[in-house]
Structures are given as structure tokens and as C-alpha cells.
mmCIF file of C-alpha atoms in Angstrom:
data_model
loop_
_atom_site.group_PDB
_atom_site.id
_atom_site.type_symbol
_atom_site.label_atom_id
_atom_site.label_comp_id
_atom_site.label_asym_id
_atom_site.label_seq_id
_atom_site.Cartn_x
_atom_site.Cartn_y
_atom_site.Cartn_z
ATOM 1 C CA UNK F 1 35.062 52.716 8.798
ATOM 2 C CA UNK F 2 33.195 50.990 11.255
ATOM 3 C CA UNK F 3 29.999 52.944 13.151
ATOM 4 C CA UNK F 4 30.075 50.918 16.706
ATOM 5 C CA UNK F 5 27.132 50.255 18.940
ATOM 6 C CA UNK F 6 28.505 48.528 22.086
ATOM 7 C CA UNK F 7 27.109 47.194 24.775
ATOM 8 C CA UNK F 8 23.773 46.751 26.876
ATOM 9 C CA UNK F 9 21.509 46.710 23.981
ATOM 10 C CA UNK F 10 17.799 47.960 25.023
ATOM 11 C CA UNK F 11 16.054 50.202 23.086
ATOM 12 C CA UNK F 12 16.179 52.932 25.040
ATOM 13 C CA UNK F 13 20.417 52.867 23.322
ATOM 14 C CA UNK F 14 18.835 53.858 20.118
ATOM 15 C CA UNK F 15 19.773 50.710 17.959
ATOM 16 C CA UNK F 16 16.777 50.549 15.854
ATOM 17 C CA UNK F 17 17.635 54.476 14.955
ATOM 18 C CA UNK F 18 21.097 53.613 14.124
ATOM 19 C CA UNK F 19 19.832 50.429 11.560
ATOM 20 C CA UNK F 20 16.574 52.324 10.190
ATOM 21 C CA UNK F 21 19.739 55.100 9.574
ATOM 22 C CA UNK F 22 22.230 52.498 7.833
ATOM 23 C CA UNK F 23 20.866 52.623 4.359
ATOM 24 C CA UNK F 24 20.836 56.445 4.502
ATOM 25 C CA UNK F 25 24.743 56.854 5.172
ATOM 26 C CA UNK F 26 25.209 56.792 1.671
ATOM 27 C CA UNK F 27 28.665 56.082 -0.436
ATOM 28 C CA UNK F 28 30.714 55.499 2.848
ATOM 29 C CA UNK F 29 30.640 51.999 2.566
ATOM 30 C CA UNK F 30 30.198 52.325 6.444
ATOM 31 C CA UNK F 31 30.001 48.891 8.738
ATOM 32 C CA UNK F 32 28.045 48.869 11.336
ATOM 33 C CA UNK F 33 29.095 47.149 14.430
ATOM 34 C CA UNK F 34 27.020 45.918 17.217
ATOM 35 C CA UNK F 35 27.765 43.594 19.483
ATOM 36 C CA UNK F 36 27.096 43.230 23.415
ATOM 37 C CA UNK F 37 23.916 41.985 25.540
ATOM 38 C CA UNK F 38 21.009 41.832 23.757
ATOM 39 C CA UNK F 39 17.856 43.665 25.613
ATOM 40 C CA UNK F 40 15.096 41.392 23.796
ATOM 41 C CA UNK F 41 12.044 42.129 26.606
ATOM 42 C CA UNK F 42 12.573 46.657 25.621
ATOM 43 C CA UNK F 43 11.473 45.942 22.130
ATOM 44 C CA UNK F 44 8.141 44.555 21.273
ATOM 45 C CA UNK F 45 8.042 41.170 18.226
ATOM 46 C CA UNK F 46 7.421 43.997 15.758
ATOM 47 C CA UNK F 47 11.048 45.825 16.659
ATOM 48 C CA UNK F 48 12.509 42.254 17.218
ATOM 49 C CA UNK F 49 11.815 41.214 13.312
ATOM 50 C CA UNK F 50 12.926 45.118 12.346
ATOM 51 C CA UNK F 51 16.014 44.539 13.554
ATOM 52 C CA UNK F 52 16.565 40.800 12.383
ATOM 53 C CA UNK F 53 15.249 42.035 8.800
ATOM 54 C CA UNK F 54 18.172 45.262 9.506
ATOM 55 C CA UNK F 55 20.893 42.902 10.122
ATOM 56 C CA UNK F 56 20.563 40.017 7.693
ATOM 57 C CA UNK F 57 19.348 42.911 4.929
ATOM 58 C CA UNK F 58 22.445 44.850 4.951
ATOM 59 C CA UNK F 59 24.479 42.221 4.741
ATOM 60 C CA UNK F 60 28.395 42.640 5.057
ATOM 61 C CA UNK F 61 28.079 46.276 5.679
ATOM 62 C CA UNK F 62 26.561 44.672 9.403
ATOM 63 C CA UNK F 63 28.665 42.977 12.070
ATOM 64 C CA UNK F 64 25.935 41.827 14.042
ATOM 65 C CA UNK F 65 27.182 40.125 17.806
ATOM 66 C CA UNK F 66 24.144 39.985 20.472
ATOM 67 C CA UNK F 67 25.685 38.607 23.228
ATOM 68 C CA UNK F 68 28.105 39.524 25.975
ATOM 69 C CA UNK F 69 31.752 41.324 25.157
ATOM 70 C CA UNK F 70 33.635 38.509 26.852
ATOM 71 C CA UNK F 71 36.024 41.097 28.767
ATOM 72 C CA UNK F 72 36.730 45.028 28.972
ATOM 73 C CA UNK F 73 40.017 44.189 26.872
ATOM 74 C CA UNK F 74 37.857 43.029 23.661
ATOM 75 C CA UNK F 75 35.475 45.640 24.474
ATOM 76 C CA UNK F 76 37.826 48.335 24.575
ATOM 77 C CA UNK F 77 39.210 46.747 21.095
ATOM 78 C CA UNK F 78 35.581 47.219 19.513
ATOM 79 C CA UNK F 79 36.015 51.093 20.278
ATOM 80 C CA UNK F 80 39.725 51.730 19.118
ATOM 81 C CA UNK F 81 38.699 50.124 15.731
ATOM 82 C CA UNK F 82 35.505 52.382 15.167
ATOM 83 C CA UNK F 83 35.531 55.277 13.389
ATOM 84 C CA UNK F 84 32.413 56.727 15.078
ATOM 85 C CA UNK F 85 30.415 55.620 17.695
ATOM 86 C CA UNK F 86 26.606 56.173 18.017
ATOM 87 C CA UNK F 87 25.519 56.553 21.756
ATOM 88 C CA UNK F 88 22.163 58.424 20.946
ATOM 89 C CA UNK F 89 20.317 57.259 23.961
ATOM 90 C CA UNK F 90 16.086 57.768 23.966
ATOM 91 C CA UNK F 91 15.143 59.655 26.859
ATOM 92 C CA UNK F 92 18.708 60.034 28.650
ATOM 93 C CA UNK F 93 19.513 63.004 30.204
ATOM 94 C CA UNK F 94 22.584 61.542 32.297
ATOM 95 C CA UNK F 95 25.691 60.785 30.951
ATOM 96 C CA UNK F 96 27.388 57.534 29.849
ATOM 97 C CA UNK F 97 31.210 55.264 30.465
ATOM 98 C CA UNK F 98 30.915 54.992 26.982
ATOM 99 C CA UNK F 99 30.999 58.597 25.409
ATOM 100 C CA UNK F 100 34.302 58.557 27.358
ATOM 101 C CA UNK F 101 35.828 55.594 26.368
ATOM 102 C CA UNK F 102 35.176 56.692 22.839
ATOM 103 C CA UNK F 103 36.576 59.654 23.791
ATOM 104 C CA UNK F 104 39.988 57.923 25.579
ATOM 105 C CA UNK F 105 40.040 56.185 21.874
ATOM 106 C CA UNK F 106 39.350 59.462 19.826
ATOM 107 C CA UNK F 107 36.236 58.735 18.475
ATOM 108 C CA UNK F 108 33.956 60.430 17.796
ATOM 109 C CA UNK F 109 30.101 60.098 19.246
ATOM 110 C CA UNK F 110 26.966 60.695 17.614
ATOM 111 C CA UNK F 111 24.501 61.205 21.025
ATOM 112 C CA UNK F 112 21.282 62.957 21.808
ATOM 113 C CA UNK F 113 20.551 66.394 22.165
ATOM 114 C CA UNK F 114 19.247 66.159 25.445
ATOM 115 C CA UNK F 115 21.306 66.192 28.538
ATOM 116 C CA UNK F 116 24.694 65.893 29.882
ATOM 117 C CA UNK F 117 26.312 63.657 26.960
ATOM 118 C CA UNK F 118 24.990 66.721 24.478
ATOM 119 C CA UNK F 119 26.517 69.639 26.558
ATOM 120 C CA UNK F 120 29.719 67.157 26.430
ATOM 121 C CA UNK F 121 30.110 66.592 23.318
ATOM 122 C CA UNK F 122 29.413 70.294 21.592
ATOM 123 C CA UNK F 123 31.920 71.566 24.435
ATOM 124 C CA UNK F 124 34.787 69.498 24.028
ATOM 125 C CA UNK F 125 34.282 69.097 20.152
ATOM 126 C CA UNK F 126 34.111 64.786 20.497
ATOM 127 C CA UNK F 127 30.840 64.386 18.835
ATOM 128 C CA UNK F 128 27.246 65.533 17.142
ATOM 129 C CA UNK F 129 24.338 65.645 19.058
ATOM 130 C CA UNK F 130 20.911 64.844 16.978
ATOM 131 C CA UNK F 131 17.395 63.975 17.276
ATOM 132 C CA UNK F 132 17.290 60.121 18.760
ATOM 133 C CA UNK F 133 14.452 59.321 16.737
ATOM 134 C CA UNK F 134 15.680 60.820 13.902
ATOM 135 C CA UNK F 135 17.132 58.398 11.279
ATOM 136 C CA UNK F 136 18.150 61.205 8.910
ATOM 137 C CA UNK F 137 19.629 63.373 11.327
ATOM 138 C CA UNK F 138 21.914 60.113 12.826
ATOM 139 C CA UNK F 139 22.635 59.054 8.664
ATOM 140 C CA UNK F 140 24.019 63.111 8.669
ATOM 141 C CA UNK F 141 25.487 62.798 11.984
ATOM 142 C CA UNK F 142 27.510 59.736 10.903
ATOM 143 C CA UNK F 143 28.429 61.148 7.357
ATOM 144 C CA UNK F 144 29.802 64.579 8.726
ATOM 145 C CA UNK F 145 31.991 62.366 11.571
ATOM 146 C CA UNK F 146 32.918 60.184 8.559
ATOM 147 C CA UNK F 147 34.077 63.417 6.236
ATOM 148 C CA UNK F 148 35.283 65.847 8.686
ATOM 149 C CA UNK F 149 37.510 65.382 11.296
ATOM 150 C CA UNK F 150 37.330 67.113 14.929
ATOM 151 C CA UNK F 151 40.038 68.494 16.295
ATOM 152 C CA UNK F 152 42.043 66.059 18.489
ATOM 153 C CA UNK F 153 42.535 68.799 21.474
ATOM 154 C CA UNK F 154 38.736 67.965 22.371
ATOM 155 C CA UNK F 155 39.533 64.722 23.275
ATOM 156 C CA UNK F 156 42.276 65.697 25.132
ATOM 157 C CA UNK F 157 40.577 67.772 27.112
ATOM 158 C CA UNK F 158 37.927 65.600 28.130
ATOM 159 C CA UNK F 159 39.847 63.102 28.496
ATOM 160 C CA UNK F 160 42.427 64.804 31.023
ATOM 161 C CA UNK F 161 38.966 66.614 32.626
ATOM 162 C CA UNK F 162 37.268 62.817 32.820
ATOM 163 C CA UNK F 163 39.741 60.859 35.102
ATOM 164 C CA UNK F 164 40.190 58.516 38.391
ATOM 165 C CA UNK F 165 41.841 61.222 39.574
ATOM 166 C CA UNK F 166 40.081 64.250 38.316
ATOM 167 C CA UNK F 167 37.340 62.740 40.206
ATOM 168 C CA UNK F 168 38.733 62.342 43.029
ATOM 169 C CA UNK F 169 39.984 65.560 43.290
ATOM 170 C CA UNK F 170 36.361 66.956 42.212
ATOM 171 C CA UNK F 171 34.745 64.690 44.969
ATOM 172 C CA UNK F 172 36.841 65.909 47.923
ATOM 173 C CA UNK F 173 36.692 69.335 46.639
ATOM 174 C CA UNK F 174 33.452 69.527 47.180
ATOM 175 C CA UNK F 175 33.435 67.420 50.716
ATOM 176 C CA UNK F 176 35.583 69.796 52.001
ATOM 177 C CA UNK F 177 33.306 72.313 50.981
ATOM 178 C CA UNK F 178 30.711 71.067 52.056
ATOM 179 C CA UNK F 179 32.556 71.031 55.381
ATOM 180 C CA UNK F 180 33.234 74.533 56.018
ATOM 181 C CA UNK F 181 30.598 76.591 57.957
#
């Protein structure tokens, strides 16, 4: 199984917590897949050293490619190969396109336990919400998602409600309702 963390790799994205959780995942023989633009300025020198040590220390259990993902197709391929998407962002109440992309491929997500991403994961049953600062919670959620498959209908409902056409319809309905006296 592959636990994917892709896109802009800044401190806010929870990379440190994922790497701290990796040794705690246990007997799942999972690979941590990390790829994307590495935002070094968001980490302290000590944190950068910790990231280097963790990615090297995991050996063949870590596929680490800090740098641009060359295309949308390559990004989609990475996501489609993942067993779990790690998007437990720190201090983030808003949505993420990664949650929608993961859901399109039926990939369950580990998200932070606050904000809209948690609401969506819980209401659609497409992932688990955790304290984004807890490596133990992250490891437990990853183990759970690797062991117990989530119902496919939640992924289908989420994808159907989060299309460009659904957005257009909602936006048009909103504009129309604002325009009425």
C-alpha cells in the first residue's frame, strides 16, 4: 500500500506528522509516497534535518521526490496508485482540491479534524479525521483505512456533488436567489 502526500509540500500540509507516524503504522509494509514542490522556507533548520533523516531512515518504505510534479496526468497517476491520501493540514479550515481528486479515484483520505475537509470526510464516509499534530492518531487512521475499506457509495456521492457542472448550477442558483427581491 502507498500513503500519498502530493502537491505543495509546506509545513502546513502536515508532512512532519506523516513522517513521524510512518514508523508507527506497523506491519502494513506501506510505502510513504511524497512528491511535489518542497517549500523549505516554511520549515526550521531542525525540521529540515528531521525530514531528511526520516526520509532516509525509512529506506525503501519512502518514495520521496521533492520537486515539481511534471503534469496533471502525472499527478493523477500518483493519486490513482495511492491506497490512502494524507491531507491532515495544520491550522486549515478550508477545502482542498486534493480531497476531491482523491475521491475521484476512490482513495480514502486522512484529514484534520477541523473545518470543511473533516465535515466532508465524515459526512460522505470518504476518510478519517484526526488531530493533525498527533503521529499516533495519523498512524491509527492509516492502519484503519488500509484494513477496512470504506463504502464506495460515499465516494460516488462526493464526486457527483463536486463536479464543475454541480458548481455552476449551485453558483447560478445562488446568483439568481440574490437577484430576487
